[in-house]
Amino acid sequence: MLFSEPVFLFAFLPIVLCGFLLIARFRRPQWVMLWLIAASFFFYGWWRVDFVPLLAISILVNYVIGLALGRWPQRWLLILGISLNLAALGWFKYAGFFAEAINDLAGLGVPVPQIVLPLAISFYTFQQIAFLVDAQAGAAREISLLRYTLFVSFFPQLIAGPIVHHREILQQFLNPKTFTPQTDNLILGLTAFSIGLFKKVVIADPLAPIAALAFGPAADGITPGAIEAWLGAVAFSLQMYFDFSGYSDMAIGLGLMFGIRLPVNFFSPYKSCSIIEFWSRWHMTLTRFLTAYIYNPIVMSLTRRRVAAGKPLLRRSKPAFEPFVVLVAVPTFITFFLSGIWHGAGWQFIAFGLLHAFYMIINHGWRALRQHWRFDLGPAWLGRIAGVGLTFLAVTLALVFFKANSLEHAYTVVRGMIGLGDYTQMMPTIGGRDAAEMSILEYVLWRLASPQGALIAVSLGIVWLLPNTIQYLEIIPKAAARLASLADTTRSLLPSLRWQTVLAARGGLVEGGIIGALLAIALLRAASVAPSEFLYFTF
């Protein structure tokens, strides 16, 4: 079931929310949790009910192992729990890919299993692995199966994140006020959900046909012209942005409606002036998981080995190539290689991860050299604009591999981006004229002046010039203060774009009217077109 699907908007959500408001009047948190668990399992089973037992078994097995780790923190028990989770994930997500890879490389003729990927298996697997690791370390202990089940299955974050941490959610379940309906939460939640729905159905979905200008012909082996290739690549980059941003807003909004504050998972990543900053803003809970449970343990292990061997460590005051490679490049390479595999079973996803690993290593090395030599390349504002532009281009290039069906598909698009295609193949006639008769400049101006070019321009303006939903609603002030960005300066230029009066004085008629209009437009579009999946639903 999709958040933008009419059955969710006009049936599931109203019924579940009304049930929540009614049951909460009895002041029985356990009843509310049971209602939300039942709703979450129904939501999960809407697509395929035969995967509901898999989710239930995963929850039960991890709960039992987590309970045992809390009492007997044995390493072998942790390894068993992680292995069971990875085995399930590996079978459903990677068995077919590995069989095909073995056949391609060795020609062994291994049967390729035709397996349907269960929704959200990557997300709830990582979430529970983190719980087991923390349980073994004594940092997590949950004795209530009811609370643990809701922690894993809560429908606003179940399908595509955020990957919630136990300390963020389980502590909320212990607070009786969490399941007491509050007007402020309902207002903020509905507003965030409305903005997210608008981003998804009004901005993200219409960008998909523009992306097809490049990726459609490339799938047939036709190298697109440079204009189409770049329009398609940028359109997909923006589609991914608004699709994921919209989902994140809707998830946070839904959580607030039911009294639960989910962590921020998306914070204006295209305003980042470096790839390091980008990954602190894009899929933030995945970055947090990879950093805490993969990158940091690798760095600590390598550091201990170097200390034991008497080898030098990495120092900011004295950068050295060999320690940098061992303590920065190697952990970064491993982490992003695994990140690429996590995103999908295919060589193109591995290329996506390795590209970002390359970006990160270059970024870390550049930072180290700048700190050592203490030099600046010009005014800070100019450097930030250049950094934002370069980061956006780098991310757009990597997303070509994310979008493509194969490496060959991605290479065909990239060939077009570097000018090895023929734009006249894409548009044989324009306004009665042959594309071959037009100059490159005429063709570019025509493209930019088209509705497609206008949509991309407006989308870029929203991305770079407006505050994001978290800042606008001030849902989580600490996160907004910590992640200061270009949007912070635009807030001072556009002070009306803040939801100040809604909670303070129950006013905000203008703001309320704007949000109501956005919601009405989004609902009308959602009801009139076929719903499209969120791009992260396939993981």
XYZ file of C-alpha atoms in Angstrom:
539
model
C 0.000 0.000 0.000
C 1.407 3.375 -1.020
C 1.083 6.573 1.016
C -0.070 8.304 -2.195
C -2.602 5.616 -3.100
C -6.317 6.549 -2.831
C -7.075 3.483 -0.695
C -4.498 4.690 1.826
C -5.536 8.345 1.723
C -9.295 7.875 1.809
C -9.735 4.580 3.670
C -6.757 3.152 5.562
C -5.400 6.340 7.148
C -8.792 7.785 8.251
C -9.858 4.442 9.739
C -6.569 3.861 11.577
C -6.387 7.446 12.826
C -10.001 7.438 14.037
C -9.408 4.103 15.761
C -6.292 5.534 17.414
C -8.171 8.613 18.668
C -11.024 6.476 19.981
C -8.928 3.803 21.699
C -6.599 6.419 23.223
C -9.559 7.815 25.195
C -9.493 4.675 27.376
C -5.938 5.512 28.585
C -4.658 2.018 27.802
C -1.312 2.309 25.935
C -1.278 -1.467 25.354
C -4.576 -1.269 23.455
C -3.235 1.557 21.306
C -0.072 -0.428 20.525
C -2.132 -3.496 19.607
C -4.249 -1.362 17.271
C -1.164 0.129 15.584
C 0.485 -3.305 15.265
C -2.648 -4.752 13.656
C -2.817 -1.774 11.286
C 0.882 -2.113 10.442
C 0.625 -5.814 9.604
C -2.469 -5.156 7.495
C -0.576 -2.353 5.727
C 2.388 -4.658 5.088
C 0.225 -7.518 3.864
C -1.780 -5.385 1.453
C 0.751 -6.024 -1.341
C 1.362 -9.727 -0.610
C -0.075 -11.358 2.460
C 2.266 -14.351 2.152
C 5.202 -12.201 3.327
C 3.493 -11.270 6.611
C 4.652 -14.523 8.303
C 8.249 -13.712 7.265
C 8.024 -10.338 9.010
C 6.425 -11.916 12.086
C 9.047 -14.680 12.283
C 11.858 -12.133 11.881
C 10.462 -10.042 14.721
C 9.958 -13.033 17.018
C 13.398 -14.567 16.378
C 15.226 -11.274 16.878
C 13.212 -10.511 19.990
C 14.135 -13.860 21.554
C 17.814 -13.496 20.638
C 17.829 -9.894 21.872
C 16.242 -10.993 25.154
C 18.889 -13.706 25.527
C 21.714 -11.273 24.730
C 20.447 -8.958 27.448
C 20.953 -11.744 29.991
C 23.871 -13.635 28.446
C 25.885 -11.252 26.210
C 27.757 -14.019 24.431
C 29.528 -13.206 21.165
C 28.476 -16.474 19.522
C 24.839 -15.622 20.182
C 25.270 -12.233 18.517
C 26.960 -13.858 15.512
C 24.069 -16.320 15.286
C 21.500 -13.519 15.319
C 23.324 -11.452 12.698
C 23.885 -14.538 10.538
C 20.190 -15.432 10.563
C 19.248 -11.904 9.519
C 21.861 -11.761 6.766
C 20.931 -15.252 5.557
C 17.307 -14.213 5.054
C 18.352 -10.964 3.391
C 20.932 -12.728 1.228
C 18.528 -15.392 0.012
C 15.678 -13.103 -0.937
C 17.721 -10.206 -2.271
C 20.974 -11.636 -3.632
C 20.551 -15.344 -4.443
C 19.501 -14.666 -8.029
C 22.223 -12.057 -8.563
C 25.007 -14.302 -7.266
C 23.783 -17.255 -9.348
C 23.823 -15.087 -12.479
C 27.267 -13.704 -11.597
C 28.696 -17.215 -11.148
C 27.231 -18.287 -14.471
C 28.634 -15.224 -16.248
C 32.120 -15.543 -14.734
C 32.549 -19.326 -14.608
C 29.865 -20.665 -16.929
C 28.778 -23.299 -14.411
C 25.107 -23.283 -15.337
C 23.906 -22.742 -11.769
C 20.085 -22.571 -11.650
C 18.921 -18.997 -11.108
C 16.146 -18.911 -8.478
C 13.171 -16.700 -9.294
C 12.558 -15.051 -5.942
C 10.186 -12.182 -5.188
C 11.854 -9.601 -2.935
C 9.794 -8.982 0.231
C 9.017 -5.341 0.847
C 11.230 -3.532 3.372
C 13.425 -6.541 4.156
C 16.585 -4.410 3.933
C 15.182 -1.833 6.324
C 13.798 -4.049 9.068
C 16.843 -6.348 8.849
C 19.308 -3.509 9.468
C 17.088 -2.113 12.206
C 17.080 -5.410 14.082
C 20.794 -6.094 13.553
C 21.529 -2.755 15.231
C 19.282 -3.773 18.128
C 21.106 -7.091 18.568
C 24.545 -5.436 18.514
C 23.461 -2.928 21.143
C 21.792 -5.655 23.222
C 25.056 -7.624 23.289
C 26.891 -4.445 24.354
C 24.383 -3.816 27.145
C 23.030 -0.662 25.492
C 19.593 -2.115 24.647
C 17.222 -4.269 26.618
C 13.567 -4.738 25.770
C 11.429 -7.197 27.707
C 8.074 -6.338 26.105
C 7.261 -8.238 22.912
C 4.426 -5.774 22.290
C 6.727 -2.730 22.289
C 9.405 -4.506 20.256
C 6.891 -5.577 17.605
C 5.612 -2.021 17.201
C 9.211 -0.743 17.125
C 9.930 -2.896 14.060
C 6.560 -2.891 12.283
C 5.259 0.689 12.768
C 3.843 1.321 9.293
C 5.005 4.939 8.674
C 8.661 3.816 8.735
C 8.369 0.105 7.900
C 8.598 0.136 4.102
C 11.336 2.671 3.283
C 12.718 3.964 6.535
C 13.944 5.791 8.425
C 16.014 3.007 9.982
C 14.990 3.861 13.520
C 17.225 3.221 16.511
C 15.798 1.522 19.569
C 16.656 4.387 21.911
C 14.636 6.792 19.721
C 11.426 4.787 19.673
C 11.251 2.340 22.568
C 11.699 5.134 25.102
C 8.717 6.929 23.591
C 6.579 3.828 24.078
C 7.315 3.961 27.813
C 5.924 7.495 28.066
C 2.127 7.468 28.653
C 1.821 10.835 26.855
C 3.013 9.266 23.595
C -0.328 7.613 22.965
C -2.383 10.556 24.196
C -3.666 12.483 21.156
C -2.364 16.050 21.041
C -3.686 18.764 18.777
C -0.203 20.145 18.114
C 1.036 16.775 16.887
C -2.007 16.319 14.661
C -1.547 19.777 13.098
C 2.169 19.344 12.533
C 1.746 15.786 11.333
C -0.974 16.617 8.827
C 1.048 19.585 7.556
C 4.225 17.539 7.059
C 2.232 14.768 5.399
C 0.545 17.267 3.056
C 3.853 18.782 1.982
C 5.332 15.337 1.418
C 2.333 14.166 -0.611
C 2.589 17.282 -2.785
C 6.293 16.665 -3.387
C 5.602 13.086 -4.419
C 2.612 13.346 -6.749
C 2.951 16.916 -8.081
C 6.733 17.234 -8.460
C 8.489 13.851 -8.327
C 6.138 11.793 -10.492
C 5.958 14.323 -13.395
C 9.767 14.330 -13.521
C 9.800 10.628 -14.458
C 8.903 11.170 -18.162
C 11.743 13.693 -18.452
C 14.180 11.159 -17.020
C 12.924 8.735 -19.677
C 14.359 11.033 -22.359
C 17.766 9.612 -21.502
C 17.104 6.278 -19.851
C 14.415 5.095 -22.282
C 16.491 5.163 -25.494
C 19.581 4.018 -23.587
C 17.735 0.864 -22.539
C 17.370 0.073 -26.248
C 21.070 0.658 -26.872
C 20.639 4.165 -28.359
C 23.078 6.740 -27.037
C 21.061 9.891 -26.278
C 22.229 13.336 -27.279
C 24.028 15.401 -24.670
C 20.979 17.623 -24.034
C 18.620 14.677 -23.513
C 21.214 12.802 -21.470
C 21.741 15.700 -19.082
C 18.046 16.572 -18.923
C 17.248 12.950 -18.134
C 20.025 12.585 -15.561
C 19.166 15.858 -13.789
C 15.446 15.044 -13.952
C 16.040 11.677 -12.285
C 18.273 13.296 -9.684
C 15.440 15.699 -8.853
C 12.837 12.927 -9.039
C 14.837 10.908 -6.528
C 15.188 13.986 -4.319
C 11.491 14.879 -4.209
C 10.403 11.238 -4.064
C 12.594 10.458 -1.065
C 12.049 13.871 0.528
C 8.304 13.474 0.073
C 8.324 10.004 1.613
C 10.436 11.225 4.550
C 8.043 14.130 5.197
C 5.037 11.821 4.990
C 6.633 9.288 7.342
C 7.452 11.953 9.939
C 3.980 13.444 9.547
C 2.255 10.090 10.000
C 4.387 9.351 13.043
C 3.405 12.667 14.626
C -0.285 11.999 14.005
C 0.084 8.913 16.203
C 2.246 10.685 18.789
C 5.588 9.189 17.708
C 8.538 11.315 16.613
C 10.583 9.558 13.971
C 14.180 10.647 13.337
C 15.033 13.069 10.555
C 16.173 11.116 7.503
C 16.465 13.812 4.839
C 17.756 17.354 5.308
C 18.327 19.347 2.087
C 21.162 17.137 0.786
C 21.488 19.051 -2.507
C 22.538 22.123 -0.519
C 25.668 20.239 0.559
C 28.972 21.722 -0.541
C 30.842 18.405 -0.271
C 30.069 14.720 -0.598
C 30.878 14.255 3.107
C 28.203 16.804 3.968
C 25.852 15.186 1.447
C 25.926 11.856 3.265
C 25.211 13.630 6.550
C 21.960 14.860 4.995
C 20.872 12.069 2.603
C 19.327 8.907 4.069
C 20.757 10.017 7.388
C 19.694 6.953 9.357
C 21.395 4.642 6.846
C 24.558 6.762 7.099
C 24.321 6.536 10.876
C 23.976 2.747 10.742
C 26.892 2.286 8.323
C 29.086 4.629 10.363
C 28.290 3.109 13.758
C 28.225 -0.580 12.841
C 30.622 -0.875 9.881
C 32.929 2.114 9.368
C 33.840 2.848 13.006
C 34.514 -0.810 13.964
C 36.798 -1.191 10.919
C 38.714 1.987 11.795
C 39.047 0.941 15.448
C 40.266 -2.529 14.483
C 42.858 -1.166 12.039
C 43.972 1.454 14.557
C 44.542 -1.167 17.267
C 46.579 -3.276 14.848
C 48.747 -0.327 13.853
C 49.345 0.651 17.462
C 50.293 -2.928 18.311
C 52.683 -2.998 15.339
C 54.188 0.390 16.263
C 53.100 2.006 12.984
C 52.212 5.721 12.751
C 48.612 6.884 12.982
C 46.880 9.516 10.900
C 47.482 13.053 12.181
C 45.973 16.249 10.913
C 49.176 18.191 11.455
C 51.224 15.727 9.422
C 49.262 13.973 6.663
C 50.894 10.831 5.332
C 49.826 8.705 2.410
C 50.101 5.226 3.920
C 48.154 5.883 7.169
C 45.520 7.771 5.151
C 45.025 4.805 2.833
C 44.777 2.298 5.671
C 42.699 4.292 8.162
C 40.514 6.345 5.810
C 40.485 4.984 2.267
C 40.115 1.287 3.087
C 37.249 1.680 5.622
C 35.505 4.123 3.272
C 35.859 1.746 0.335
C 34.457 -1.206 2.304
C 31.590 0.802 3.776
C 30.391 2.232 0.474
C 30.883 -1.056 -1.320
C 28.460 -2.590 1.188
C 26.189 0.445 0.848
C 26.027 -0.140 -2.901
C 25.148 -3.808 -2.415
C 22.516 -2.867 0.171
C 20.809 -0.582 -2.344
C 20.333 -3.366 -4.850
C 21.487 -6.669 -6.296
C 23.277 -5.642 -9.465
C 26.654 -4.515 -10.739
C 25.262 -1.044 -11.356
C 24.544 -0.663 -7.620
C 28.084 -1.761 -6.790
C 29.340 0.888 -9.244
C 27.069 3.420 -7.500
C 28.625 2.584 -4.136
C 32.195 2.598 -5.432
C 31.691 5.968 -7.126
C 30.632 7.443 -3.794
C 33.593 5.739 -2.116
C 35.875 7.442 -4.643
C 34.162 10.783 -3.998
C 34.516 10.403 -0.231
C 38.180 9.436 -0.355
C 38.976 12.430 -2.582
C 36.960 14.688 -0.270
C 38.753 13.451 2.863
C 42.146 13.824 1.176
C 41.326 17.346 -0.017
C 40.223 18.352 3.494
C 43.426 16.961 4.988
C 45.590 18.876 2.501
C 43.682 22.130 3.054
C 44.052 21.818 6.809
C 47.744 21.053 6.493
C 48.594 23.801 4.014
C 46.026 26.277 5.422
C 44.967 27.793 2.124
C 41.706 29.211 0.780
C 40.600 29.394 -2.826
C 38.551 32.576 -2.513
C 35.564 34.037 -0.669
C 33.617 31.568 1.444
C 30.338 32.243 -0.384
C 31.928 31.581 -3.743
C 33.512 28.375 -2.486
C 30.169 27.205 -1.134
C 28.351 27.855 -4.414
C 31.077 26.021 -6.328
C 30.971 23.176 -3.810
C 27.185 22.841 -4.034
C 27.336 22.760 -7.832
C 30.184 20.235 -7.970
C 28.524 17.993 -5.375
C 25.228 18.069 -7.273
C 26.948 17.071 -10.516
C 28.845 14.248 -8.789
C 25.666 12.918 -7.171
C 23.771 13.186 -10.469
C 26.438 11.125 -12.238
C 26.336 8.426 -9.541
C 22.531 8.303 -9.692
C 22.754 7.328 -13.356
C 24.051 3.952 -12.143
C 21.374 3.891 -9.447
C 18.625 4.345 -12.044
C 20.045 2.098 -14.781
C 18.991 -1.528 -15.251
C 22.580 -2.636 -15.878
C 26.113 -1.339 -16.240
C 25.691 -1.236 -20.003
C 22.539 0.825 -19.625
C 24.382 3.297 -17.358
C 27.389 3.514 -19.673
C 25.095 4.358 -22.599
C 23.610 7.293 -20.675
C 27.072 8.457 -19.562
C 28.268 8.311 -23.173
C 25.455 10.665 -24.051
C 26.353 12.987 -21.163
C 29.894 13.395 -22.475
C 28.633 14.216 -25.952
C 28.998 10.925 -27.820
C 25.339 10.778 -28.845
C 23.342 12.480 -31.586
C 20.590 14.817 -30.420
C 18.911 14.743 -33.842
C 17.928 11.103 -33.266
C 15.841 12.065 -30.271
C 13.684 14.779 -31.837
C 13.464 14.429 -35.622
C 11.021 17.340 -35.990
C 10.451 20.348 -33.760
C 7.684 22.722 -34.690
C 7.786 21.517 -38.256
C 11.550 21.887 -38.514
C 14.129 19.171 -38.794
C 16.251 18.948 -35.649
C 19.271 18.530 -37.900
C 18.610 21.999 -39.329
C 18.732 23.631 -35.908
C 21.912 24.858 -34.295
C 22.944 23.465 -30.954
C 22.150 26.810 -29.318
C 18.643 26.880 -30.814
C 18.005 23.346 -29.676
C 19.247 24.039 -26.134
C 17.095 27.178 -25.853
C 14.085 25.249 -27.136
C 14.631 22.555 -24.534
C 15.083 25.057 -21.700
C 11.953 26.968 -22.729
C 9.841 23.814 -22.887
C 7.529 22.714 -20.016
C 10.117 20.059 -19.173
C 12.854 22.644 -18.794
C 10.536 24.845 -16.725
C 9.715 21.983 -14.348
C 13.410 21.265 -13.828
C 14.130 24.972 -13.225
C 11.314 25.280 -10.674
C 12.428 22.075 -8.961
C 16.005 23.323 -8.669
C 14.714 26.605 -7.247
C 12.761 24.753 -4.553
C 15.760 22.559 -3.757
C 18.292 25.367 -3.460
C 16.307 28.421 -2.348
C 13.574 27.289 0.044
C 13.803 25.893 3.569
C 13.031 22.213 3.951
C 10.007 20.849 5.775
C 11.868 20.221 9.029
C 13.071 23.815 9.145
C 9.742 25.187 8.014
C 7.759 23.376 10.676
C 10.541 23.470 13.260
C 9.567 19.920 14.166
C 12.979 19.082 15.577
C 14.802 22.335 16.471
C 18.017 20.612 17.621
C 18.441 18.840 14.298
C 17.725 22.042 12.405
C 20.285 23.942 14.460
C 22.910 21.230 14.090
C 22.473 20.947 10.344
C 22.812 24.657 9.527
C 22.715 25.171 5.784
C 22.075 27.608 2.988
C 18.397 27.304 3.863
C 19.101 29.039 7.166
C 19.998 32.223 5.269
C 16.940 31.981 3.059
C 14.746 31.727 6.140
C 15.797 35.232 7.101
C 14.953 36.396 3.568
C 11.615 34.564 3.548
C 10.377 34.815 7.148
C 6.780 34.159 6.131
C 7.723 30.599 5.179
C 7.663 29.435 8.770
C 4.862 27.790 10.677
C 5.215 30.119 13.666
C 1.646 31.002 14.485
C -0.041 27.627 14.208
C 1.131 26.327 17.551
C 1.624 29.672 19.262
C -1.764 31.303 18.739
C -3.856 28.811 16.771
C -3.695 31.300 13.921
C -1.829 30.957 10.687
C -4.789 31.419 8.347
C -2.546 32.250 5.387
C -0.227 29.336 6.095
C -3.170 27.047 6.690
C -4.729 28.129 3.417
C -1.511 27.443 1.526
C -1.090 23.988 3.076
C -4.768 23.242 2.461
C -4.370 24.187 -1.181
C -1.282 21.992 -1.530
C -3.151 19.091 0.058
C -6.181 19.583 -2.176
C -4.037 19.673 -5.334
C -2.107 16.598 -4.207
C -5.294 14.664 -3.360
C -6.869 15.521 -6.699
C -3.804 14.358 -8.586
C -3.427 11.230 -6.442
C -7.043 10.330 -7.160
C -6.794 10.982 -10.914
C -3.566 9.216 -11.917
C -2.245 5.725 -11.351
C -0.098 5.668 -8.192
C 3.625 5.122 -8.623
C 5.860 3.427 -6.093
C 8.342 5.326 -4.007
C 11.778 4.725 -5.480
C 13.135 3.308 -2.214
C 10.312 0.758 -1.945
C 12.367 -1.719 -3.976
C 15.003 -2.030 -1.253
